[in-house]
Amino acid sequence: MIEIKNLDLKKKIPEISKLDIQIRDGESYVLLSSRDTTIDHLVNIFAGVEQDFTGEVRLDDADICSNRDRCRKNIVLLSAGREWPPDMKTGTVVSFFKRSMDIPEEEFEGLYIELNIDRLYHRKISELEEVEWRKILFALARLKKSRNYIFRDFAGGMPLDFNLDFKKRISRMKKQGCSILYLSDDVFFAPEIGDRIGFMEKGKLLLELTASKMKKMDLKELYFQFLSER
Amino acid sequence: MRTFKATFIMEAQRLLDKKKMGVLLLFLILCLYFVQTGINNYKSIIETREEFQDIERLKVQQYINYAQYGAYGFRMLFVPGPLSVYFVNSSVISELTANVDTGERLNIYNSFKGRTLFTEKAGGFKDFSGIMLLLGSLLILYFGYESMIHKDYHRFLAGFTDLKKLFLSIVSSRVIIFSVFFLFIGGLSLLLLKLNGIILSENQWHHWFAFMGVLVLLSVFFFALGTIAGTFKSRFTGFVTLISMWFVFVFLVPWVINAVTAHKADNIASIYRLELEKLKILMGFEKEAKAKEGPVTDSNTGKEREMVESAWKNEFKAIRALETKLADEMQTNIYRFQRLSCFFPSTFYLSAGNEISGKGYENFIRFFDRILTLKWQFIRFYIDKKYYSDFSGVEPFIKGSENLFYSETVLPRGFLEGVLYALVYILVLFAVSYVRFKRSVRI
């Protein structure tokens, strides 16, 4: 469960104001914001590298400030950034996680098959297709067996088949009781993966819709109302 | 421990990349090439040494009387130790010879005549030690920089492990990897020494290890600087910072310390003035003796002996005191240079290398002292032979290899302080790097 209570974060301008969100186990929430810095600050708060805020952020009843170790174990942060060592081979990355997380070989077998790792093992990260790379990141993140997931526009700019696959995975994770927070500005993809969708503008949560209700609305209109930089 | 082990293996695997291996191999070959050049240089000095002694022996046979021997004197050769193979070009002394006669002057010179004009002179980077400072530091700076520039990678890993643990694992893995690499190069260089028949004494072994220790400290220092440069948000800013830091510590700081030392050395008495002082003392004596006793003839040898003995006790003593004073002033300046050098790891490395090579300031002072002692012994020998012997034939003053000065490898003064300062720098830089690393994983 992910809980954000009365969250306030002010830098040069108010980045987040009085944000209240509760994402239950087995629920996915898409938070849409046109301002990248708001999303960045939220990711930093969950990563534990931004503590200059007021309010409360809790993961499975553990406060993110006072119980950092437990929170780190209970959360996975995934962003689409590609600033990885380009010379690093896929096999090296996979082996690193296997060793550092002390995961038995059997658990990796499923991952090997799923990612067709034999084909990718000796390839450098820079040589991988974006789709292949994101699948690897996602699969590695799943190995952590965390119950809370924060995605930062992870499916943004990806082809349709990846998005469909991602949607299936999200649905499977929800069935397993995971809480998912998806941070993005993609109004069209939001109802596909979120049970609830929140619209933020200038750091404030202005509107919250259920996916079924949003699908009935004019998404373009919603986009121009909340997310366009006009 | 699990994170460290996994990170260490991952970093080691990353190094197995063909391009990186190529660069490291090239660097290794370059280092070994310079060691071999140093060995060739050392061997040539050893060969010259024998020729030098033969010539010196033959010279004495050419003299008809002691007056000629006293006027021409003999020469003394500075022979560096085997560890000088690592410092052919970067040490203070490239080659040194002294001419000892009965005159008031003390001649120590670096020849530019004949083939010596074309030999490597001191103060460059064209040797093992220099190349380690010039290219090794750049390589290590980049190694540190590169360890911190992949922000998304660190962000992802930070989700799986504590940031401090992650930082320490990355940093310590890389420090171990490059330290082992440098020690491996050092090991191979020793193999080259052995293959060339150069054997180190126990003391030289100790100082070899001390040099390797200083080299590793210098590398860790540059690595820590590199990690700081890598934490900048903009890669361009980071890269410019990296190059600037390299320039500052490899060129600017040593240049400033040399300039300060040179400026302070202005207090040392001028060598021309000193020569004049000595000449005045000697000429004063000559004039006084002539006025008192008249010109020296065969009939007044007794008087001449008295005069010479008086000069030995008074004027020569005064001249020696002037030389000793000069040595003390040089010593003070050397001490100042060594103390200043301790403050920065790059200058500490240069200063330690200088002394460990046996071609540094400390050995120069020893050489100077030795020449001074020999000079007075030679003057006494000259007086005894000229005024008290039976005047039959000229006997050589030098016995065996007394005209060879074998330099000893030493540690600079304030060596432990230098190590301590370097460690403090490293700790502070890593602390700064960690704070910046924490900030850099923010989006």
XYZ file of C-alpha atoms in Angstrom:
673
model
C 0.000 0.000 0.000
C 1.235 3.457 -0.930
C -0.001 6.412 1.108
C 0.704 10.067 0.526
C -0.807 12.392 3.128
C -0.839 16.148 2.947
C 2.450 16.222 1.040
C 4.004 19.622 0.514
C 7.244 20.323 -1.259
C 8.443 23.781 -2.042
C 11.594 24.608 -3.984
C 11.769 27.893 -5.887
C 8.067 27.438 -6.545
C 5.574 25.093 -4.845
C 6.300 21.760 -6.568
C 3.752 19.677 -4.669
C 0.889 21.126 -2.620
C -1.333 19.232 -0.189
C -1.152 15.987 -2.111
C -3.284 13.145 -0.735
C -3.285 9.784 -2.468
C -3.887 6.308 -1.128
C -3.179 3.349 -3.365
C -4.514 0.134 -1.917
C -3.035 -3.316 -2.388
C -3.975 -4.596 -5.832
C -4.712 -1.135 -7.153
C -3.000 0.978 -9.808
C -3.005 4.745 -9.860
C -1.844 7.002 -12.672
C -0.759 10.479 -11.652
C -0.644 12.817 -14.612
C 1.328 16.046 -14.556
C 2.583 18.243 -17.318
C 5.374 19.509 -15.095
C 8.327 17.103 -15.158
C 9.869 18.496 -11.986
C 6.785 17.553 -9.932
C 7.128 13.973 -11.080
C 10.889 14.040 -10.518
C 10.417 15.261 -6.953
C 7.928 12.525 -6.225
C 10.344 9.886 -7.532
C 13.127 11.412 -5.422
C 10.913 11.279 -2.327
C 10.201 7.600 -2.891
C 13.887 6.954 -3.585
C 14.712 8.528 -0.221
C 16.977 11.179 -1.722
C 14.523 14.052 -1.199
C 13.567 14.669 2.412
C 12.873 18.350 2.295
C 9.088 17.961 2.400
C 6.264 18.120 4.893
C 3.460 15.620 5.195
C 3.645 11.885 5.235
C 4.657 9.214 2.745
C 4.165 5.615 3.817
C 4.795 2.274 2.197
C 2.974 -0.683 3.784
C 2.594 1.337 6.977
C 6.277 2.238 7.145
C 7.204 5.902 7.073
C 9.624 6.667 4.248
C 11.726 9.030 6.374
C 11.945 7.133 9.623
C 12.007 3.606 8.258
C 14.155 3.963 5.165
C 15.536 0.411 5.048
C 12.135 -1.247 5.209
C 10.720 1.143 2.638
C 13.603 0.488 0.250
C 12.873 -3.226 0.437
C 9.194 -2.626 -0.227
C 9.484 -0.464 -3.289
C 10.651 -0.662 -6.873
C 11.313 2.503 -8.866
C 11.479 2.109 -12.589
C 12.217 4.845 -15.044
C 13.022 4.667 -18.709
C 16.387 6.434 -18.398
C 19.123 4.911 -20.511
C 22.132 6.429 -18.760
C 23.755 3.062 -18.119
C 27.321 2.066 -18.937
C 27.005 1.348 -22.664
C 29.842 -1.166 -22.644
C 28.143 -3.297 -20.001
C 26.897 -6.638 -21.283
C 23.404 -7.890 -20.525
C 24.867 -11.010 -18.958
C 26.965 -8.872 -16.616
C 23.871 -6.970 -15.441
C 21.875 -10.161 -14.887
C 24.771 -11.829 -13.059
C 25.165 -8.783 -10.847
C 21.561 -9.014 -9.652
C 21.815 -12.748 -9.221
C 24.843 -12.308 -6.988
C 23.815 -9.191 -5.112
C 20.320 -10.437 -4.337
C 21.484 -13.972 -3.720
C 18.734 -15.428 -5.888
C 18.944 -19.159 -6.593
C 19.520 -20.337 -10.167
C 16.016 -21.861 -10.416
C 14.370 -18.488 -9.990
C 16.471 -17.107 -12.780
C 15.493 -19.869 -15.173
C 12.071 -18.322 -15.742
C 13.706 -14.998 -16.410
C 16.166 -16.542 -18.851
C 13.355 -18.119 -20.837
C 11.164 -15.030 -20.718
C 13.889 -12.712 -21.940
C 15.502 -15.226 -24.265
C 18.645 -14.411 -22.361
C 20.892 -16.733 -24.381
C 20.475 -14.422 -27.328
C 21.076 -11.260 -25.294
C 23.694 -12.471 -22.809
C 26.792 -11.298 -24.663
C 25.286 -8.176 -26.139
C 26.187 -4.762 -24.805
C 23.450 -2.534 -23.369
C 24.108 -0.015 -26.121
C 23.378 -2.672 -28.731
C 19.993 -3.644 -27.285
C 16.676 -2.516 -28.703
C 14.791 -0.181 -26.355
C 12.019 -2.791 -25.994
C 14.483 -5.518 -25.043
C 16.191 -3.239 -22.556
C 12.984 -2.186 -20.794
C 11.851 -5.803 -20.589
C 15.122 -6.707 -18.906
C 14.799 -3.819 -16.428
C 11.234 -4.792 -15.643
C 12.115 -8.455 -15.190
C 15.036 -7.584 -12.905
C 12.854 -5.255 -10.864
C 10.281 -8.028 -10.418
C 12.977 -10.245 -8.903
C 12.958 -7.960 -5.886
C 9.495 -9.295 -5.044
C 8.402 -5.939 -3.763
C 4.720 -5.089 -3.359
C 4.913 -1.429 -4.315
C 5.914 -0.148 -7.731
C 6.537 3.389 -8.935
C 6.904 3.766 -12.693
C 8.111 6.978 -14.276
C 6.633 6.984 -17.760
C 8.053 3.518 -18.262
C 5.929 2.670 -21.312
C 6.247 6.123 -22.857
C 7.249 6.175 -26.517
C 7.171 2.408 -26.806
C 5.492 0.387 -29.574
C 1.977 -0.957 -29.151
C 2.978 -4.570 -28.487
C 5.209 -3.476 -25.611
C 2.381 -1.419 -24.143
C -0.016 -4.336 -24.404
C 2.499 -6.614 -22.745
C 3.121 -4.010 -20.045
C -0.618 -3.713 -19.443
C -0.871 -7.476 -18.992
C 1.973 -7.465 -16.540
C 0.416 -4.648 -14.524
C -2.839 -6.536 -14.388
C -1.009 -9.674 -13.207
C 0.818 -7.683 -10.534
C -2.451 -6.214 -9.276
C -3.868 -9.690 -8.923
C -0.845 -10.536 -6.814
C -1.741 -7.611 -4.522
C 0.828 -5.087 -5.669
C 0.219 -1.339 -5.432
C 1.215 0.584 -8.516
C 1.814 4.289 -8.998
C 2.435 5.299 -12.594
C 3.743 8.858 -13.081
C 3.343 10.286 -16.539
C 1.844 12.946 -18.765
C 0.294 10.446 -21.191
C -3.455 10.987 -20.882
C -4.260 8.363 -23.524
C -2.363 5.489 -21.910
C -3.482 6.368 -18.372
C -6.951 4.704 -18.419
C -5.386 1.589 -19.960
C -3.351 0.781 -16.860
C -4.763 2.843 -14.011
C -7.794 2.054 -11.873
C -7.802 5.684 -10.840
C -6.241 8.658 -12.552
C -5.229 11.905 -10.907
C -4.593 15.177 -12.734
C -2.058 17.564 -11.280
C -1.499 21.121 -12.239
C 1.074 23.417 -10.684
C 1.734 20.807 -7.998
C -1.922 20.444 -6.961
C -4.169 17.458 -7.491
C -7.117 19.022 -9.282
C -9.124 16.074 -10.481
C -9.396 12.382 -9.793
C -11.257 9.987 -12.092
C -11.817 6.274 -12.299
C -10.557 4.595 -15.463
C -14.059 3.606 -16.560
C -15.316 7.170 -16.136
C -12.303 8.636 -17.911
C -12.696 6.340 -20.894
C -16.136 7.849 -21.476
C -14.723 11.373 -21.513
C -13.037 13.286 -24.265
C -9.361 12.567 -23.593
C -8.185 15.326 -25.898
C -10.218 17.825 -23.951
C -8.772 16.521 -20.685
C -5.323 16.794 -22.144
C -5.775 20.403 -23.186
C -7.406 21.221 -19.877
C -4.697 19.820 -17.595
C -1.615 18.711 -19.435
C -1.037 21.007 -22.337
C 1.575 23.714 -21.788
C -0.559 26.271 -23.660
C 29.709 -8.060 1.438
C 27.344 -9.618 -1.107
C 26.873 -6.265 -2.840
C 30.620 -5.639 -2.836
C 31.364 -9.082 -4.277
C 28.743 -8.655 -7.010
C 29.960 -5.129 -7.823
C 33.585 -6.231 -7.877
C 32.872 -9.048 -10.322
C 30.738 -6.740 -12.465
C 33.446 -4.034 -12.587
C 36.123 -6.615 -13.386
C 33.955 -8.053 -16.189
C 33.452 -4.567 -17.599
C 37.205 -4.188 -17.845
C 37.409 -7.282 -20.014
C 36.015 -5.198 -22.829
C 38.355 -5.271 -25.857
C 38.762 -1.483 -26.062
C 39.565 -1.086 -22.370
C 41.950 -4.032 -22.413
C 43.642 -2.482 -25.448
C 44.166 0.828 -23.648
C 45.466 -0.886 -20.506
C 47.782 -3.111 -22.529
C 49.143 -0.106 -24.371
C 49.739 1.657 -21.082
C 51.455 -1.432 -19.655
C 53.737 -1.730 -22.707
C 54.587 1.969 -22.492
C 55.495 1.650 -18.802
C 57.659 -1.404 -19.414
C 59.305 0.293 -22.381
C 60.331 3.160 -20.114
C 61.614 0.746 -17.468
C 63.744 -0.952 -20.139
C 65.003 2.467 -21.294
C 65.929 3.182 -17.668
C 67.721 -0.154 -17.427
C 69.722 0.583 -20.589
C 70.618 4.000 -19.191
C 71.701 2.480 -15.887
C 73.794 -0.163 -17.639
C 75.489 2.488 -19.740
C 76.387 4.437 -16.555
C 77.860 1.273 -15.064
C 79.908 0.733 -18.229
C 81.021 4.384 -18.256
C 82.086 3.976 -14.633
C 84.827 1.492 -15.589
C 86.045 3.672 -18.448
C 86.013 6.673 -16.096
C 88.187 4.912 -13.522
C 90.689 3.730 -16.145
C 91.036 7.250 -17.524
C 91.472 8.716 -14.043
C 94.248 6.198 -13.281
C 95.982 7.012 -16.577
C 95.732 10.743 -15.878
C 97.687 10.403 -12.635
C 100.432 8.543 -14.498
C 100.808 11.537 -16.836
C 101.673 14.009 -14.044
C 105.343 14.753 -13.528
C 105.005 16.409 -10.123
C 102.476 17.095 -7.368
C 102.051 20.699 -8.422
C 100.422 19.434 -11.621
C 98.369 16.864 -9.725
C 97.236 19.543 -7.314
C 96.281 21.903 -10.124
C 94.426 19.367 -12.260
C 93.106 17.275 -9.401
C 90.865 14.304 -9.948
C 87.268 13.767 -10.870
C 84.481 12.147 -8.945
C 81.545 10.409 -10.616
C 78.014 10.211 -9.270
C 76.710 6.668 -9.795
C 72.952 6.265 -9.274
C 71.444 3.137 -7.725
C 69.400 0.510 -9.589
C 66.074 2.114 -8.584
C 67.018 5.062 -10.799
C 65.756 2.991 -13.763
C 62.255 4.191 -12.844
C 63.278 7.860 -12.741
C 65.715 8.478 -15.605
C 64.079 11.698 -16.699
C 61.972 12.889 -13.782
C 64.593 13.083 -11.020
C 66.576 16.190 -10.099
C 69.952 14.875 -11.246
C 70.532 13.370 -14.678
C 74.312 12.880 -14.404
C 76.849 14.510 -12.160
C 80.615 14.822 -12.055
C 82.843 16.814 -9.730
C 86.387 18.007 -10.181
C 88.462 18.079 -7.012
C 91.706 20.057 -7.004
C 93.680 22.142 -4.554
C 92.148 25.395 -5.760
C 89.531 27.293 -3.837
C 86.752 26.293 -6.209
C 84.512 23.261 -5.846
C 83.379 22.184 -9.304
C 80.238 20.097 -9.593
C 78.870 19.958 -13.092
C 76.492 18.361 -15.490
C 78.311 17.999 -18.754
C 76.911 19.128 -22.069
C 79.942 18.110 -24.091
C 80.133 15.274 -26.596
C 77.588 12.505 -26.225
C 76.303 13.834 -22.900
C 74.757 16.708 -24.854
C 72.313 14.190 -26.267
C 71.470 12.253 -23.115
C 68.129 12.794 -21.360
C 68.247 15.735 -18.990
C 66.290 15.887 -15.745
C 62.863 17.353 -15.181
C 60.658 15.595 -17.725
C 58.113 12.810 -17.852
C 59.912 10.373 -20.138
C 60.355 7.546 -17.655
C 58.264 5.065 -15.677
C 57.571 7.477 -12.828
C 56.805 10.376 -15.173
C 54.498 8.380 -17.389
C 52.640 7.131 -14.320
C 52.074 10.727 -13.247
C 51.282 12.097 -16.683
C 49.187 9.347 -18.282
C 48.453 7.108 -15.292
C 46.801 9.984 -13.457
C 44.701 10.838 -16.506
C 43.677 7.220 -16.910
C 42.720 6.947 -13.249
C 40.882 10.283 -13.285
C 38.800 9.015 -16.178
C 38.303 5.682 -14.399
C 36.875 7.576 -11.418
C 34.845 9.924 -13.605
C 33.374 7.054 -15.576
C 32.337 5.235 -12.402
C 29.928 8.059 -11.503
C 28.481 9.343 -14.773
C 25.807 6.686 -15.329
C 23.088 8.196 -13.173
C 20.163 5.987 -14.258
C 22.237 2.923 -13.564
C 22.980 4.119 -10.031
C 19.353 5.086 -9.495
C 18.275 1.601 -10.478
C 20.878 -0.083 -8.272
C 19.968 2.235 -5.393
C 16.549 0.629 -5.395
C 18.179 -2.651 -4.450
C 20.826 -1.597 -1.996
C 21.713 1.159 0.428
C 23.293 4.194 -1.299
C 26.302 4.210 1.012
C 26.887 0.514 0.430
C 26.538 1.007 -3.307
C 28.977 3.920 -3.353
C 31.528 2.065 -1.232
C 31.192 -1.067 -3.350
C 31.762 0.782 -6.628
C 34.641 2.852 -5.258
C 36.432 0.053 -3.413
C 36.035 -2.382 -6.344
C 37.655 0.065 -8.713
C 40.375 1.038 -6.245
C 41.282 -2.642 -5.806
C 41.227 -3.267 -9.572
C 43.554 -0.422 -10.527
C 45.841 -0.944 -7.525
C 46.292 -4.566 -8.561
C 46.911 -3.418 -12.139
C 49.603 -0.943 -11.046
C 51.218 -3.490 -8.763
C 51.134 -5.965 -11.653
C 53.012 -3.450 -13.826
C 55.430 -2.951 -10.921
C 55.892 -6.729 -10.673
C 56.603 -7.011 -14.401
C 59.128 -4.185 -14.143
C 60.940 -6.162 -11.432
C 61.018 -9.124 -13.780
C 62.682 -6.885 -16.375
C 65.272 -5.840 -13.778
C 65.971 -9.472 -12.992
C 66.233 -10.418 -16.668
C 68.782 -7.639 -17.076
C 70.793 -8.892 -14.125
C 69.999 -5.982 -11.793
C 69.623 -7.073 -8.204
C 68.114 -4.912 -5.474
C 69.502 -4.746 -1.949
C 67.245 -5.096 1.083
C 67.077 -1.333 1.534
C 66.244 -0.841 -2.137
C 63.440 -3.410 -1.828
C 61.945 -1.453 1.067
C 62.068 1.740 -0.946
C 60.627 0.036 -4.024
C 57.613 -0.941 -1.922
C 57.450 2.595 -0.503
C 57.369 3.977 -4.057
C 54.616 1.550 -5.043
C 52.683 2.620 -1.942
C 53.020 6.294 -2.891
C 51.991 5.446 -6.458
C 48.848 3.695 -5.214
C 48.067 6.642 -2.895
C 48.475 9.059 -5.802
C 46.192 6.910 -7.939
C 43.503 6.748 -5.261
C 43.739 10.531 -4.894
C 43.219 11.068 -8.630
C 40.480 8.442 -8.639
C 38.643 10.302 -5.859
C 38.966 13.542 -7.862
C 37.585 11.717 -10.891
C 34.563 10.469 -8.943
C 33.762 14.062 -7.970
C 33.980 15.164 -11.617
C 31.666 12.284 -12.527
C 28.915 13.443 -10.177
C 28.218 16.653 -12.103
C 24.813 16.711 -13.747
C 26.329 17.873 -17.016
C 28.901 15.536 -18.488
C 30.585 18.415 -20.257
C 31.087 20.333 -16.984
C 32.347 17.145 -15.371
C 34.825 16.517 -18.168
C 36.128 20.085 -18.139
C 36.523 19.848 -14.344
C 38.408 16.574 -14.768
C 40.885 18.021 -17.261
C 41.328 21.150 -15.128
C 42.052 19.080 -12.016
C 44.570 17.016 -13.957
C 46.313 20.146 -15.194
C 46.333 21.730 -11.725
C 47.768 18.728 -9.888
C 50.164 17.447 -12.542
C 51.545 20.753 -13.819
C 50.421 23.790 -11.846
C 50.984 22.674 -8.233
C 54.496 21.221 -8.873
C 55.349 24.355 -10.839
C 54.188 26.626 -7.995
C 56.145 24.638 -5.391
C 59.265 24.721 -7.570
C 58.788 28.453 -8.095
C 58.368 29.089 -4.356
C 61.463 26.990 -3.593
C 63.446 28.781 -6.304
C 62.309 32.138 -4.938
C 63.309 31.198 -1.396
C 66.633 29.902 -2.730
C 67.516 33.472 -3.591
C 68.557 33.764 0.073
C 71.375 31.312 -0.523
C 74.693 33.082 -1.030
C 75.550 33.659 -4.674
C 77.984 31.086 -5.972
C 80.029 33.814 -7.715
C 80.229 35.860 -4.544
C 81.227 32.752 -2.606
C 84.029 32.031 -5.081
C 85.188 35.641 -4.696
C 85.119 35.343 -0.903
C 87.258 32.236 -1.074
C 89.650 33.825 -3.547
C 89.960 36.876 -1.313
C 90.881 34.691 1.657
C 93.486 32.833 -0.382
C 94.946 35.929 -2.020
C 95.008 37.738 1.312
C 97.140 34.954 2.661
C 99.432 35.016 -0.436
C 99.970 38.767 -0.127
C 100.635 38.594 3.593
C 103.065 35.707 3.172
C 104.946 37.483 0.420
C 105.179 40.677 2.463
C 106.407 38.814 5.523
C 108.751 36.207 4.076
C 109.534 37.416 0.550
C 109.422 35.143 -2.510
C 109.769 31.380 -1.897
C 113.174 29.962 -2.886
C 114.903 26.612 -2.398
C 116.707 28.051 0.605
C 113.631 28.914 2.655
C 111.563 25.653 2.354
C 111.124 25.620 6.110
C 109.440 28.990 5.999
C 107.203 27.827 3.130
C 106.144 24.814 5.140
C 105.221 27.031 8.039
C 103.217 29.278 5.774
C 101.349 26.377 4.196
C 100.597 24.852 7.580
C 99.338 28.211 8.780
C 97.131 28.470 5.692
C 95.857 24.931 6.306
C 94.909 25.854 9.859
C 93.382 29.245 9.126
C 92.533 30.187 5.530
C 91.578 26.725 4.316
C 89.470 26.265 7.419
C 87.679 29.532 6.621
C 87.108 28.424 3.026
C 85.740 25.102 4.252
C 83.432 26.927 6.638
C 82.052 28.910 3.697
C 81.367 25.686 1.770
C 79.733 24.089 4.805
C 77.565 27.175 5.239
C 76.499 26.863 1.606
C 75.650 23.189 2.159
C 73.567 24.137 5.210
C 71.681 26.781 3.238
C 70.975 24.296 0.458
C 69.885 21.775 3.062
C 67.417 24.287 4.543
C 65.958 24.975 1.132
C 65.696 21.274 0.348
C 63.913 20.750 3.629
C 61.480 23.548 2.747
C 60.878 22.002 -0.670
C 60.231 18.575 0.819
C 57.853 19.978 3.434
C 55.923 21.939 0.814
C 55.804 18.910 -1.466
C 54.154 16.861 1.300
C 51.008 18.985 1.106
C 49.892 17.736 -2.304
C 49.867 14.092 -3.357
C 51.268 14.831 -6.822
C 54.231 16.842 -5.498
C 54.706 14.330 -2.699
C 54.916 11.617 -5.351
C 57.528 13.625 -7.280
C 59.526 14.419 -4.155
C 59.419 10.808 -2.898
C 60.382 9.536 -6.365
C 63.303 11.950 -6.476
C 64.790 10.648 -3.260
C 63.922 6.990 -3.834
C 65.660 7.191 -7.210
C 68.879 8.120 -5.432
C 69.117 11.076 -7.806
C 67.391 13.595 -5.601
C 68.392 16.469 -3.370
C 69.407 14.322 -0.388
C 71.956 12.448 -2.484
C 73.204 15.660 -3.987
C 73.945 16.958 -0.482
C 75.684 13.685 0.382
C 77.679 13.954 -2.827
C 78.551 17.552 -1.955
C 79.651 16.557 1.571
C 81.718 13.691 0.205
C 83.481 15.959 -2.295
C 84.112 18.521 0.407
C 85.690 15.875 2.646
C 87.753 14.499 -0.234
C 88.841 17.973 -1.239
C 90.340 18.677 2.184
C 91.890 15.245 2.331
C 93.372 15.872 -1.115
C 94.776 19.253 -0.073
C 96.362 17.636 2.992
C 97.699 14.849 0.781
C 99.063 17.467 -1.607
C 100.773 19.418 1.199
C 102.263 16.259 2.658
C 103.520 15.034 -0.683
C 104.745 18.390 -1.955
C 106.407 19.652 1.197
C 107.297 16.584 3.216
C 107.956 13.683 0.795
C 111.080 12.861 -1.174
C 109.495 14.249 -4.366
C 110.006 10.950 -6.284
C 107.084 10.242 -8.682
C 103.389 11.002 -8.257
C 101.281 8.587 -6.243
C 97.541 8.525 -6.837
C 95.421 9.971 -4.055
C 92.414 7.847 -4.994
C 92.487 4.246 -3.855
C 90.184 1.686 -5.462
C 86.806 3.165 -6.290
C 86.968 6.180 -3.967
C 86.278 8.464 -6.926
C 82.887 6.867 -7.431
C 79.966 8.100 -5.399
C 77.278 5.430 -5.135
C 74.003 7.138 -4.415
C 71.699 5.590 -1.860
C 67.957 5.352 -2.114
C 66.375 7.364 0.704
C 62.952 8.605 1.701
C 62.335 12.348 1.707
C 61.998 14.093 5.027
C 58.371 14.269 6.107
C 57.539 11.043 4.258
C 55.039 9.916 6.879
C 53.471 13.377 6.902
C 53.076 13.139 3.132
C 51.354 9.771 3.458
C 49.113 11.170 6.172
C 48.184 14.258 4.143
C 47.422 12.098 1.112
C 45.171 9.869 3.220
C 43.347 12.896 4.637
C 42.869 14.299 1.116
C 41.548 10.957 -0.084
C 39.081 10.650 2.793
C 37.843 14.220 2.358
C 37.512 13.821 -1.413
C 35.589 10.568 -1.039
C 33.298 12.211 1.523
C 32.624 15.071 -0.924
C 32.181 12.563 -3.720
C 29.645 10.593 -1.650
C 27.600 13.709 -0.850
C 27.610 14.637 -4.529
C 26.819 11.045 -5.525
C 23.757 11.107 -3.259
C 22.667 14.314 -4.940
C 23.378 12.976 -8.404
C 21.004 10.033 -8.053
C 18.196 12.542 -7.722
C 16.337 13.034 -10.937
